[in-house]
Short mmCIF file of C-alpha atoms in Angstrom, two decimals:
data_model
loop_
_atom_site.label_atom_id
_atom_site.label_comp_id
_atom_site.label_asym_id
_atom_site.label_seq_id
_atom_site.Cartn_x
_atom_site.Cartn_y
_atom_site.Cartn_z
CA MET N 1 -27.12 -5.58 31.34
CA VAL N 2 -24.42 -3.70 29.54
CA ASP N 3 -25.33 -3.11 26.00
CA PRO N 4 -22.44 -4.89 23.84
CA LEU N 5 -22.00 -2.16 21.56
CA VAL N 6 -21.41 0.69 24.03
CA ASP N 7 -19.29 -1.87 25.51
CA ARG N 8 -17.32 -1.94 22.69
CA VAL N 9 -17.52 1.88 21.87
CA TYR N 10 -15.74 2.13 25.93
CA LEU N 11 -12.79 0.05 25.15
CA ALA N 12 -11.90 1.28 21.86
CA ALA N 13 -11.72 4.64 23.98
CA VAL N 14 -9.98 3.07 26.14
CA ASN N 15 -6.96 1.65 23.99
CA ARG N 16 -7.29 2.54 20.80
CA SER N 17 -4.76 0.05 19.71
CA VAL N 18 -5.86 -1.78 16.24
CA LEU N 19 -3.88 -4.87 14.52
CA PHE N 20 -4.26 -4.52 11.02
CA ASP N 21 -3.26 -8.39 8.69
CA ALA N 22 -1.30 -7.07 5.90
CA SER N 23 -0.90 -10.40 4.82
CA ARG N 24 -2.52 -10.62 1.69
CA LEU N 25 -1.72 -6.87 0.79
CA LEU N 26 2.38 -7.56 1.23
CA SER N 27 1.93 -10.28 -1.12
CA ARG N 28 0.81 -8.49 -3.66
CA ALA N 29 3.50 -6.10 -3.47
CA GLU N 30 5.11 -6.56 -6.60
CA ARG N 31 2.44 -6.22 -8.90
CA THR N 32 1.45 -3.15 -10.95
CA ALA N 33 -2.12 -3.82 -10.82
CA PRO N 34 -4.68 -4.88 -8.00
CA THR N 35 -7.46 -7.32 -7.74
CA GLY N 36 -10.91 -6.43 -6.33
CA VAL N 37 -9.79 -7.85 -3.22
CA ASP N 38 -6.06 -6.14 -3.32
CA ARG N 39 -8.13 -2.69 -3.44
CA VAL N 40 -10.05 -3.38 -0.36
CA CYS N 41 -7.04 -4.05 1.67
CA LEU N 42 -5.00 -0.95 0.67
CA ALA N 43 -8.42 0.88 1.28
CA TYR N 44 -8.34 -0.55 4.82
CA ALA N 45 -5.27 0.49 5.72
CA GLU N 46 -5.26 3.40 4.76
CA TRP N 47 -8.44 4.36 6.82
CA LEU N 48 -6.58 2.89 9.82
CA LEU N 49 -3.19 4.53 9.11
CA GLY N 50 -4.91 8.05 8.60
CA ARG N 51 -7.23 8.27 11.70
CA PRO N 52 -4.76 10.14 14.51
CA ASP N 53 -6.52 8.62 17.32
CA LEU N 54 -5.92 5.17 16.70
CA THR N 55 -2.46 3.35 16.77
CA VAL N 56 -2.19 0.63 14.22
CA THR N 57 0.49 -2.41 14.18
CA ALA N 58 0.45 -4.21 10.82
CA VAL N 59 1.29 -7.82 11.42
CA ARG N 60 0.87 -10.60 9.25
CA THR N 61 0.77 -14.68 8.85
CA ARG N 62 3.80 -16.54 9.67
CA HIS N 63 3.30 -20.63 10.72
CA ASP N 64 -0.26 -19.87 11.81
CA GLN N 65 1.10 -16.70 14.17
CA LEU N 66 1.03 -12.95 13.82
CA VAL N 67 4.06 -11.47 13.34
CA VAL N 68 4.78 -7.97 13.56
CA VAL N 69 5.24 -5.59 10.72
CA ASP N 70 7.93 -2.55 11.11
CA GLY N 71 5.48 0.03 11.12
CA ALA N 72 7.43 2.81 9.18
CA TRP N 73 8.42 0.46 5.90
CA PHE N 74 4.99 -0.61 6.05
CA ARG N 75 3.57 2.70 5.51
CA ARG N 76 5.99 3.47 3.22
CA CYS N 77 4.74 0.65 1.36
CA VAL N 78 1.33 1.32 1.16
CA LYS N 79 2.07 4.66 -0.35
CA SER N 80 3.77 3.04 -2.69
CA LEU N 81 1.35 0.81 -3.81
CA ARG N 82 -1.02 3.44 -3.89
CA SER N 83 1.30 5.44 -6.40
CA ARG N 84 1.67 2.46 -8.61
CA TRP N 85 -1.95 1.05 -8.87
CA THR N 86 -3.34 4.19 -9.15
CA GLY N 87 -0.82 6.01 -11.48
CA ASP N 88 -1.60 8.99 -14.02
CA PHE N 89 -2.76 7.58 -17.56
CA PHE N 90 -2.11 11.57 -19.23
CA GLU N 91 1.39 12.38 -17.99
CA ARG N 92 3.08 8.73 -17.42
CA SER N 93 4.79 6.59 -20.03
CA LEU N 94 2.25 4.15 -22.08
CA THR N 95 3.95 0.68 -22.03
CA PRO N 96 3.89 -1.07 -25.24
CA ASP N 97 1.33 -2.77 -24.99
CA GLU N 98 -0.83 0.22 -24.19
CA MET N 99 0.77 1.69 -26.92
CA ARG N 100 -0.25 -1.25 -29.06
CA LEU N 101 -3.68 -1.43 -27.75
CA MET N 102 -4.60 2.32 -28.44
CA ALA N 103 -3.34 2.32 -31.78
CA ALA N 104 -5.77 -0.94 -32.29
CA LEU N 105 -8.75 1.40 -30.84
CA THR N 106 -7.89 4.41 -32.58
CA ASP N 107 -6.99 3.26 -36.57
CA GLY N 108 -7.77 -0.27 -36.48
CA ALA N 109 -4.01 -1.17 -37.08
CA PRO N 110 -3.86 -4.94 -37.29
CA MET N 111 -1.76 -6.34 -34.34
CA ALA N 112 0.40 -9.73 -35.07
CA ASP N 113 -1.30 -10.80 -31.58
CA SER N 114 -4.42 -10.14 -29.47
CA ILE N 115 -2.96 -11.49 -26.66
CA MET N 116 -0.84 -8.91 -25.06
CA SER N 117 0.10 -11.00 -21.71
CA GLN N 118 0.32 -14.15 -21.78
CA PRO N 119 -0.63 -16.41 -19.36
CA PRO N 120 2.12 -17.23 -16.57
CA THR N 121 4.35 -19.86 -16.71
CA ASP N 122 6.29 -21.97 -14.47
CA ALA N 123 9.43 -20.12 -15.64
CA ALA N 124 7.64 -16.99 -14.74
CA ARG N 125 7.45 -17.86 -11.42
CA ALA N 126 10.84 -18.22 -10.71
CA PRO N 127 12.90 -16.75 -7.84
CA GLY N 128 13.96 -13.21 -9.18
CA ARG N 129 12.81 -9.92 -8.56
CA ARG N 130 9.79 -11.48 -6.74
CA THR N 131 11.97 -13.17 -3.95
CA ARG N 132 14.02 -9.94 -3.88
CA VAL N 133 10.87 -8.06 -3.39
CA LEU N 134 9.39 -10.47 -0.85
CA LYS N 135 12.67 -10.41 1.10
CA ARG N 136 12.31 -7.25 1.68
CA LEU N 137 8.48 -7.13 1.79
CA PHE N 138 8.15 -9.43 5.09
CA ARG N 139 10.19 -7.24 6.92
CA SER N 140 8.77 -8.49 10.55
CA GLN N 141 10.20 -7.81 13.97
CA TRP N 142 10.23 -11.80 14.99
CA THR N 143 10.66 -11.68 18.74
CA ARG N 144 8.51 -8.37 19.56
CA LYS N 145 5.23 -9.40 21.22
CA LEU N 146 1.94 -8.35 19.78
CA PRO N 147 0.75 -5.13 21.33
CA GLN N 148 -2.55 -5.21 23.70
CA SER N 149 -4.93 -4.05 21.16
CA SER N 150 -8.88 -3.62 20.99
CA LEU N 151 -9.32 -4.54 17.47
CA TYR N 152 -8.09 -6.44 15.31
CA PHE N 153 -8.89 -6.75 10.99
CA ASN N 154 -8.66 -9.21 8.36
CA VAL N 155 -10.12 -8.32 4.91
CA GLY N 156 -8.13 -10.29 2.57
CA HIS N 157 -9.02 -13.64 3.32
CA THR N 158 -5.75 -14.88 4.67
CA GLY N 159 -4.61 -16.72 7.87
CA LEU N 160 -8.11 -18.31 8.06
CA THR N 161 -7.81 -21.77 6.89
CA ASP N 162 -6.47 -22.67 10.89
CA PRO N 163 -8.97 -21.45 13.48
CA SER N 164 -5.58 -20.37 15.72
CA ILE N 165 -4.88 -16.96 14.73
CA LEU N 166 -8.57 -15.96 15.69
CA SER N 167 -8.73 -18.25 18.65
CA GLY N 168 -5.85 -16.60 20.11
CA LEU N 169 -6.99 -13.27 19.99
CA GLU N 170 -10.41 -13.96 21.00
CA GLY N 171 -8.24 -15.80 24.21
CA ARG N 172 -7.06 -12.03 24.66
CA GLY N 173 -10.27 -10.29 24.67
CA ILE N 174 -9.27 -8.51 20.98
CA GLU N 175 -12.22 -7.90 19.17
CA ARG N 176 -12.23 -9.90 15.83
CA ILE N 177 -13.02 -8.32 12.64
CA VAL N 178 -13.37 -10.80 9.43
CA MET N 179 -14.47 -9.72 6.01
CA LEU N 180 -15.71 -12.33 3.59
CA HIS N 181 -15.74 -11.03 -0.15
CA ASP N 182 -17.86 -13.78 -1.31
CA LEU N 183 -18.61 -17.80 -0.67
CA ILE N 184 -18.14 -19.02 -4.89
CA PRO N 185 -15.57 -21.80 -3.75
CA ILE N 186 -18.42 -22.87 -2.26
CA THR N 187 -21.73 -22.35 -3.88
CA HIS N 188 -19.94 -22.80 -7.30
CA PRO N 189 -16.80 -24.65 -7.27
CA GLU N 190 -17.31 -25.34 -10.59
CA PHE N 191 -16.00 -22.33 -11.77
CA CYS N 192 -12.81 -22.92 -9.12
CA ARG N 193 -9.41 -24.59 -8.87
CA PRO N 194 -9.81 -28.28 -7.26
CA GLY N 195 -9.59 -28.20 -3.84
CA ASP N 196 -10.47 -24.27 -3.53
CA GLY N 197 -13.84 -25.10 -2.35
CA ALA N 198 -12.61 -27.42 0.52
CA LYS N 199 -10.13 -24.42 1.68
CA HIS N 200 -12.57 -21.57 1.30
CA ARG N 201 -15.04 -23.67 3.34
CA ALA N 202 -12.54 -24.16 6.09
CA ARG N 203 -12.07 -20.03 5.85
CA VAL N 204 -15.96 -19.71 6.40
CA LEU N 205 -16.04 -21.55 9.09
CA THR N 206 -13.32 -20.22 11.10
CA ALA N 207 -14.68 -16.65 10.54
CA LEU N 208 -18.25 -18.01 11.62
CA ARG N 209 -16.86 -19.78 14.66
CA HIS N 210 -14.25 -17.19 16.00
CA ALA N 211 -15.02 -14.00 14.58
CA SER N 212 -16.44 -11.37 16.57
CA GLN N 213 -18.49 -9.49 13.46
CA ILE N 214 -18.09 -10.27 10.08
CA VAL N 215 -18.26 -7.59 7.11
CA VAL N 216 -19.62 -8.48 3.71
CA ASN N 217 -19.81 -6.78 0.99
CA SER N 218 -23.67 -7.12 -0.28
CA ALA N 219 -26.85 -8.31 0.72
CA TYR N 220 -26.13 -11.29 -1.58
CA THR N 221 -23.05 -12.29 0.14
CA ALA N 222 -24.78 -11.67 3.11
CA SER N 223 -27.67 -13.99 2.60
CA GLU N 224 -25.12 -16.77 1.06
CA LEU N 225 -23.16 -16.49 4.43
CA SER N 226 -26.25 -16.67 6.57
CA ALA N 227 -27.63 -19.57 4.60
CA PHE N 228 -24.47 -21.88 4.81
CA ALA N 229 -24.19 -20.84 8.68
CA GLU N 230 -27.88 -22.06 8.80
CA ARG N 231 -27.04 -25.67 6.82
CA GLU N 232 -24.05 -26.23 8.96
CA ALA N 233 -26.19 -25.31 12.33
CA ILE N 234 -23.55 -22.50 13.17
CA LYS N 235 -25.08 -18.92 15.05
CA PRO N 236 -23.28 -16.63 13.27
CA PRO N 237 -22.09 -13.33 14.73
CA PRO N 238 -23.15 -10.05 13.51
CA ILE N 239 -23.03 -9.64 9.72
CA HIS N 240 -22.97 -6.50 8.26
CA ALA N 241 -23.64 -5.90 4.80
CA VAL N 242 -21.78 -2.83 3.35
CA HIS N 243 -21.14 -1.75 -0.21
CA LEU N 244 -17.42 -1.75 -1.20
CA GLY N 245 -16.30 2.19 -2.07
CA LEU N 246 -14.89 3.14 -5.24
CA GLU N 247 -11.48 5.37 -5.97
CA PRO N 248 -11.57 8.67 -6.67
CA THR N 249 -9.75 7.79 -9.97
CA PHE N 250 -13.43 6.02 -11.13
CA THR N 251 -15.34 9.31 -9.90
CA ALA N 252 -14.23 11.39 -12.38
CA ALA N 253 -11.86 10.42 -15.96
CA ARG N 254 -10.96 11.76 -19.36
CA PRO N 255 -11.81 9.11 -22.07
CA ALA N 256 -9.39 7.32 -24.07
CA ARG N 257 -8.88 9.25 -27.63
CA THR N 258 -10.07 6.22 -29.70
CA LEU N 259 -11.97 6.34 -33.00
CA LEU N 260 -13.55 2.75 -32.88
CA PRO N 261 -16.15 1.72 -31.03
CA TYR N 262 -15.45 -0.47 -28.70
CA PHE N 263 -16.22 -2.30 -25.47
CA VAL N 264 -14.35 -3.29 -22.57
CA HIS N 265 -14.48 -6.05 -20.01
CA ILE N 266 -12.50 -6.06 -17.03
CA GLY N 267 -11.81 -8.78 -14.41
CA THR N 268 -9.74 -12.14 -14.03
CA ILE N 269 -10.00 -14.47 -17.06
CA GLU N 270 -11.28 -17.37 -15.60
CA ALA N 271 -14.41 -20.10 -16.02
CA ARG N 272 -17.06 -17.81 -13.65
CA LYS N 273 -16.64 -14.57 -15.75
CA ASN N 274 -18.55 -16.47 -18.94
CA LEU N 275 -15.95 -15.03 -21.34
CA ALA N 276 -15.48 -18.08 -23.66
CA PHE N 277 -19.73 -17.22 -23.81
CA LEU N 278 -19.15 -13.72 -25.04
CA LEU N 279 -16.30 -14.42 -27.35
CA THR N 280 -18.60 -16.72 -29.09
CA VAL N 281 -21.42 -14.21 -29.26
CA TRP N 282 -19.02 -11.47 -30.72
CA ARG N 283 -17.54 -13.96 -33.23
CA ARG N 284 -21.47 -13.93 -34.35
CA LEU N 285 -21.51 -10.31 -34.10
CA HIS N 286 -18.61 -9.63 -36.68
CA GLU N 287 -20.92 -12.33 -39.01
CA ARG N 288 -23.59 -10.14 -38.52
CA MET N 289 -21.85 -6.96 -38.78
CA GLY N 290 -18.95 -6.98 -40.98
CA LYS N 291 -16.55 -4.21 -41.17
CA ALA N 292 -18.95 -2.21 -38.55
CA ALA N 293 -18.75 -4.74 -35.81
CA PRO N 294 -17.28 -3.07 -32.80
CA GLN N 295 -13.71 -3.95 -30.90
CA LEU N 296 -14.17 -6.23 -27.53
CA VAL N 297 -10.93 -5.16 -24.88
CA LEU N 298 -10.81 -7.86 -22.23
CA ILE N 299 -8.67 -6.28 -19.32
CA GLY N 300 -7.35 -8.88 -16.60
CA ARG N 301 -4.79 -11.29 -15.67
CA TYR N 302 -5.37 -15.33 -16.58
CA GLY N 303 -6.74 -17.41 -13.83
CA TRP N 304 -8.35 -20.72 -13.47
CA GLU N 305 -9.86 -22.60 -16.84
CA ASN N 306 -8.89 -19.95 -19.44
CA GLU N 307 -8.44 -22.52 -22.05
CA ALA N 308 -11.56 -22.12 -23.88
CA VAL N 309 -10.74 -18.06 -23.66
CA LEU N 310 -7.14 -18.69 -25.20
CA ASP N 311 -8.61 -20.72 -28.30
CA HIS N 312 -10.72 -18.15 -29.40
CA LEU N 313 -7.92 -15.41 -28.95
CA GLN N 314 -5.04 -17.59 -30.41
CA ARG N 315 -7.20 -19.76 -32.96
CA SER N 316 -9.90 -17.73 -34.41
CA PRO N 317 -9.29 -15.64 -37.50
CA ALA N 318 -12.38 -13.52 -37.20
CA LEU N 319 -11.64 -12.05 -33.63
CA ARG N 320 -8.16 -11.52 -34.53
CA GLY N 321 -8.08 -7.59 -34.87
CA LEU N 322 -11.18 -7.25 -33.19
CA VAL N 323 -10.84 -8.77 -29.84
CA HIS N 324 -8.15 -7.44 -27.62
CA GLN N 325 -6.41 -8.63 -24.10
CA ALA N 326 -4.16 -7.08 -21.73
CA SER N 327 -3.10 -6.96 -18.35
CA ASP N 328 -1.54 -5.19 -15.48
CA LEU N 329 -2.84 -1.59 -16.24
CA PRO N 330 -2.83 0.81 -13.23
CA ASP N 331 -6.56 2.40 -12.55
CA SER N 332 -6.03 5.65 -14.34
CA ALA N 333 -5.84 3.75 -17.47
CA LEU N 334 -8.77 1.36 -16.86
CA ALA N 335 -10.74 4.70 -16.28
CA GLY N 336 -10.12 6.11 -19.28
CA LEU N 337 -10.67 2.69 -21.00
CA MET N 338 -14.06 2.58 -19.55
CA ALA N 339 -14.73 6.36 -19.76
CA GLY N 340 -14.13 5.54 -23.53
CA ALA N 341 -16.62 2.38 -24.18
CA ARG N 342 -20.06 2.25 -25.47
CA ALA N 343 -20.35 -0.19 -22.45
CA LEU N 344 -18.93 -1.88 -19.84
CA ILE N 345 -19.75 -5.54 -20.60
CA ALA N 346 -20.31 -8.35 -17.43
CA PRO N 347 -21.81 -11.59 -18.53
CA SER N 348 -20.55 -13.36 -15.42
CA SER N 349 -22.39 -16.12 -14.09
CA VAL N 350 -21.71 -15.37 -10.19
CA GLU N 351 -20.11 -12.43 -8.42
CA GLY N 352 -20.19 -11.43 -4.89
CA PHE N 353 -19.17 -7.74 -5.65
CA ASP N 354 -18.79 -6.59 -9.04
CA LEU N 355 -16.40 -3.59 -8.61
CA PRO N 356 -15.83 -2.92 -12.57
CA ALA N 357 -19.66 -2.89 -13.03
CA VAL N 358 -20.22 -0.35 -10.30
CA GLU N 359 -17.12 1.60 -11.19
CA ALA N 360 -18.41 1.99 -14.40
CA SER N 361 -21.41 3.03 -13.46
CA ALA N 362 -19.98 5.62 -11.43
CA LEU N 363 -18.06 7.41 -14.22
CA GLY N 364 -21.48 7.52 -16.43
CA VAL N 365 -20.59 4.44 -18.52
CA PRO N 366 -23.08 2.10 -20.05
CA VAL N 367 -23.32 -1.22 -18.12
CA ILE N 368 -24.55 -4.50 -19.64
CA ALA N 369 -24.05 -7.47 -17.44
CA SER N 370 -25.86 -10.27 -16.75
CA ASP N 371 -29.27 -10.96 -14.52
CA ILE N 372 -27.46 -12.71 -11.10
CA ALA N 373 -28.51 -11.40 -7.89
CA ALA N 374 -25.03 -9.40 -7.61
CA HIS N 375 -26.06 -7.24 -10.37
CA ARG N 376 -29.57 -6.69 -9.38
CA GLU N 377 -28.60 -5.04 -6.30
CA LEU N 378 -25.50 -3.41 -7.01
CA VAL N 379 -26.58 -1.77 -10.96
CA PRO N 380 -29.95 -2.10 -11.02
CA ASN N 381 -30.41 0.60 -13.41
CA ALA N 382 -28.09 -1.61 -16.11
CA GLN N 383 -29.11 -3.53 -19.09
CA LEU N 384 -29.41 -7.24 -17.16
CA ILE N 385 -29.38 -10.15 -19.35
CA ASP N 386 -29.51 -13.91 -18.72
CA PRO N 387 -25.85 -15.40 -18.75
CA LEU N 388 -26.61 -17.68 -21.52
CA ASP N 389 -29.09 -15.89 -23.83
CA GLY N 390 -27.12 -15.52 -26.83
CA LEU N 391 -28.77 -14.05 -28.74
CA GLY N 392 -30.44 -10.99 -26.01
CA TRP N 393 -26.55 -10.41 -25.58
CA LEU N 394 -26.19 -10.60 -29.92
CA GLU N 395 -29.30 -8.23 -30.01
CA ALA N 396 -28.17 -5.65 -27.13
CA LEU N 397 -24.26 -5.24 -28.31
CA GLU N 398 -26.01 -4.50 -31.72
CA ARG N 399 -28.17 -2.04 -30.93
CA ALA N 400 -25.42 -0.47 -28.52
CA THR N 401 -23.07 -0.41 -31.29
CA ARG N 402 -25.21 1.44 -33.71
CA ARG N 403 -26.74 3.63 -31.49
CA PRO N 404 -24.84 4.89 -27.88
CA LEU N 405 -27.25 4.09 -24.82
CA LYS N 406 -28.21 6.33 -22.44
CA VAL N 407 -26.97 6.63 -19.18
CA PRO N 408 -29.49 5.72 -15.95
CA ALA N 409 -28.55 8.21 -12.79
CA TYR N 410 -26.37 6.49 -10.44
CA THR N 411 -25.14 7.38 -6.68
CA ALA N 412 -22.21 5.40 -6.20
CA PRO N 413 -21.15 3.88 -3.20
CA THR N 414 -18.02 5.45 -1.22
CA TRP N 415 -15.23 4.96 1.31
CA ASN N 416 -16.07 7.61 3.38
CA ASN N 417 -19.55 5.91 3.73
CA HIS N 418 -18.42 2.45 4.14
CA PHE N 419 -15.87 3.28 6.54
CA ALA N 420 -18.51 5.13 8.48
CA ARG N 421 -20.69 2.21 8.55
CA VAL N 422 -18.01 -0.30 9.50
CA GLY N 423 -16.70 2.22 12.24
CA GLU N 424 -19.96 2.58 13.90
CA CYS N 425 -20.64 -1.31 13.69
CA VAL N 426 -17.17 -2.02 15.36
CA GLY N 427 -16.98 0.79 17.74
CA LEU N 428 -14.53 2.89 15.80
CA ASP N 429 -17.41 5.75 15.36
CA VAL N 430 -15.31 8.61 16.32
CA ARG N 431 -18.57 10.67 17.69
CA ARG N 432 -19.20 7.35 19.81
CA ALA N 433 -15.91 6.98 21.00
CA GLU N 434 -15.92 10.28 22.18
CA ALA N 435 -19.48 10.42 24.12
CA ALA N 436 -18.98 7.17 25.60
#
């Protein structure tokens, strides 16, 4: 009987042509800052394109089919995204919003509005630059057939609501490697847009039924996926829990130059991040500490159900000039703000993989986080507090303001280790391929 792993390695050695689904990455090409999933897509693109032993074909979904994207253009796009998303905090020019934020954190300069990036409106989504970008971005070779390949990678959740793409690849004998980042729309639909639960359920079912292997970002996500498969009476393909890596920017950074003590939260402003609760705690912190109360910096785009957060930011006199919000900062700016903070705070109700908490730990920045499964797995040395324990959060934040926290030792996950493990699982381990 042939060992499936040996068979995959042999196939990869004979035909090392790989399809990379770039749909999610290309749809973000106009953004000045990435989400966590965007970072993963870019890292995978760079890993595959950087391997001289592979022929990589970028593809995207179009009407539930895969079409080929121009290869030379895609390589330029990847390089452009890396440059824009990483940035250089100490050489580039700061935006007006960044200058206002740094002034507020340096000398307490009053700000006319704590909200620097307003929630998007329909007018903001009107055709314009995005339309022009997308016309260039989806430069696809409509008539070119997909090359015969051994592997297909989809790490962005795209094209999975309909099983036709994966089943078509399966019919051609192409191994389908899918990454699932979380099951939150299924397990916690109250934190998501109406309809997202059904859409994500379709994605997960497609992956379970038609993927050759599934990569997840944490043991917690793996356990949730396995439990879902069991409830659906589906025998899942191999599931590999592999922690995500970090960009070099988040392993060494110079602190932003500020005078006032501040804490930072990084992530989309949405219900599951528990930010309305955090702002209520911050108001109480101000009542207790007065002028000694620390600043709070919220970095992130607006997501679903942010009305309660907006009410606090726009209408609370106690928080004006004390809490600041901005978005679309490059990684270099994020790393500098993290490095200078008293702590990164992460009060989320649920996470699949909390990348900012891991990044802060890698920088040697204290982390105060909610006591949930993902945080217990990823940042066990952080100060973990029940996400609804208001007094616990209040006391922890006051202590951290008055006396800087000690930072426990932490070994950060790396992309090299991530890809070594993934490569071994899917038959792209160089040593094994050569041995075969």
